[in-house]
Coordinates of C-alpha atoms in Angstrom, one line a residue:
M1 CA 23.3 -44.1 2.1
T2 CA 26.2 -42.5 3.7
V3 CA 28.6 -39.8 2.5
P4 CA 32.3 -39.5 3.4
E5 CA 33.2 -37.5 6.5
G6 CA 33.3 -33.7 5.8
Y7 CA 31.8 -34.1 2.3
F8 CA 29.3 -31.3 2.6
A9 CA 31.8 -29.0 4.4
D10 CA 34.0 -28.9 1.3
F11 CA 31.2 -29.4 -1.3
A12 CA 31.0 -25.7 -2.3
R13 CA 34.8 -25.4 -2.8
H14 CA 34.9 -28.6 -4.9
M15 CA 31.9 -27.6 -7.0
E16 CA 33.4 -24.2 -7.7
A17 CA 36.7 -25.7 -8.8
A18 CA 34.9 -28.2 -11.2
L19 CA 32.9 -25.4 -13.0
P20 CA 34.5 -23.8 -16.1
E21 CA 35.6 -20.2 -16.0
R22 CA 33.2 -17.6 -17.3
P23 CA 35.1 -14.4 -18.1
E24 CA 31.9 -12.4 -18.9
L25 CA 30.9 -12.6 -15.2
Q26 CA 34.2 -11.0 -14.2
Q27 CA 33.7 -7.8 -16.3
P28 CA 31.7 -4.9 -14.7
Q29 CA 28.2 -4.5 -16.2
I30 CA 27.7 -1.3 -18.1
S31 CA 24.3 0.1 -17.5
M32 CA 22.6 1.8 -20.4
P33 CA 20.8 5.1 -19.6
R34 CA 17.1 4.7 -19.3
T35 CA 15.0 6.5 -22.0
M36 CA 12.1 8.8 -21.2
W37 CA 9.6 6.1 -22.2
Q38 CA 11.2 3.6 -19.8
R39 CA 10.9 6.1 -17.0
V40 CA 7.2 7.1 -17.6
R41 CA 5.9 3.7 -18.7
P42 CA 4.8 2.5 -15.2
Y43 CA 2.8 5.7 -14.7
V44 CA 1.2 5.5 -18.2
Y45 CA 0.2 1.9 -17.5
M46 CA -1.3 2.9 -14.1
A47 CA -3.2 5.8 -15.7
A48 CA -4.6 3.4 -18.3
M49 CA -5.6 1.0 -15.6
F50 CA -7.6 3.7 -13.7
A51 CA -9.1 4.9 -17.0
G52 CA -10.3 1.3 -17.7
V53 CA -11.8 0.9 -14.3
W54 CA -13.6 4.3 -14.7
C55 CA -15.0 3.2 -18.1
M56 CA -16.1 -0.1 -16.7
L57 CA -18.0 1.6 -13.8
K58 CA -19.5 4.1 -16.2
M59 CA -20.8 1.2 -18.4
F60 CA -22.2 -0.5 -15.3
T61 CA -24.2 2.6 -14.3
I62 CA -25.4 3.1 -17.9
L63 CA -26.6 -0.5 -18.1
T64 CA -28.3 -0.5 -14.7
G65 CA -30.1 2.8 -15.5
A66 CA -30.2 6.1 -13.7
G67 CA -32.4 4.8 -10.9
P68 CA -35.9 6.0 -9.9
Q69 CA -37.0 9.3 -11.2
P70 CA -39.1 11.6 -9.1
L71 CA -42.8 11.8 -10.1
D72 CA -42.7 15.5 -10.8
T73 CA -40.3 15.0 -13.8
N74 CA -42.0 11.8 -15.1
T75 CA -45.4 12.8 -16.3
I76 CA -46.5 9.3 -17.4
M77 CA -45.8 7.8 -14.0
A78 CA -47.5 10.8 -12.3
E79 CA -50.6 10.2 -14.3
A80 CA -50.6 6.5 -13.5
M81 CA -50.2 7.1 -9.8
G82 CA -53.1 9.5 -10.0
N83 CA -55.3 6.7 -11.4
D84 CA -56.9 4.8 -8.5
A85 CA -57.5 1.7 -10.6
F86 CA -53.8 1.5 -11.5
V87 CA -52.7 2.0 -7.9
N88 CA -55.1 -0.6 -6.6
E89 CA -54.1 -3.2 -9.3
Y90 CA -50.4 -2.7 -9.5
V91 CA -49.0 -0.9 -6.5
I92 CA -51.1 -2.0 -3.5
D93 CA -50.8 -5.7 -4.4
D94 CA -47.0 -5.4 -4.3
L95 CA -46.9 -3.7 -0.9
S96 CA -47.3 -5.8 2.3
Q97 CA -49.2 -4.4 5.3
W98 CA -45.9 -3.8 7.1
D99 CA -44.6 -1.7 4.2
I100 CA -47.6 0.5 4.4
Y101 CA -47.2 0.8 8.2
D102 CA -43.6 1.7 7.9
E103 CA -44.3 4.3 5.3
M104 CA -47.0 5.9 7.4
M105 CA -44.7 6.1 10.4
D106 CA -41.9 7.6 8.2
E107 CA -44.4 10.3 7.1
G108 CA -45.2 11.1 10.7
F109 CA -48.4 9.3 11.3
N110 CA -49.4 9.2 15.0
P111 CA -51.5 6.1 15.9
C112 CA -52.6 7.8 19.2
V113 CA -55.0 10.1 17.2
L114 CA -57.1 7.1 16.1
T115 CA -60.4 6.7 18.0
D116 CA -62.4 3.6 18.5
S117 CA -65.1 4.7 16.1
M118 CA -62.5 5.2 13.4
L119 CA -61.2 1.6 13.9
I120 CA -64.7 0.1 13.9
D121 CA -65.6 2.0 10.7
T122 CA -62.5 0.6 9.0
I123 CA -63.2 -3.0 10.1
T124 CA -66.8 -2.9 8.9
D125 CA -65.9 -1.5 5.5

């Protein structure tokens, strides 16, 4: 397909001449003054969005619980941890040997104080 020479050079002028006149576009636009609600609406929407996010996070923390409680405030758990049978049955089975070593090191255990007789007594038990 080919087009006549200079067709696209005069295309905009020919198209403008072929369109009907629209007098409403010639009149200046009168802007209405904005009301108070129109001015504060974006800020109200943004505040509502932040309140929604805060409520959502609050619900997540309520649903997940408050986290672990210290033993001195939870008397039932303190009694259970004082019972050797409970500790042997439920706590020690859940801990690996490396977890126990890490906790001992965090509490300041020094392995250099162990003597050979202590190690032999532990192995024979």
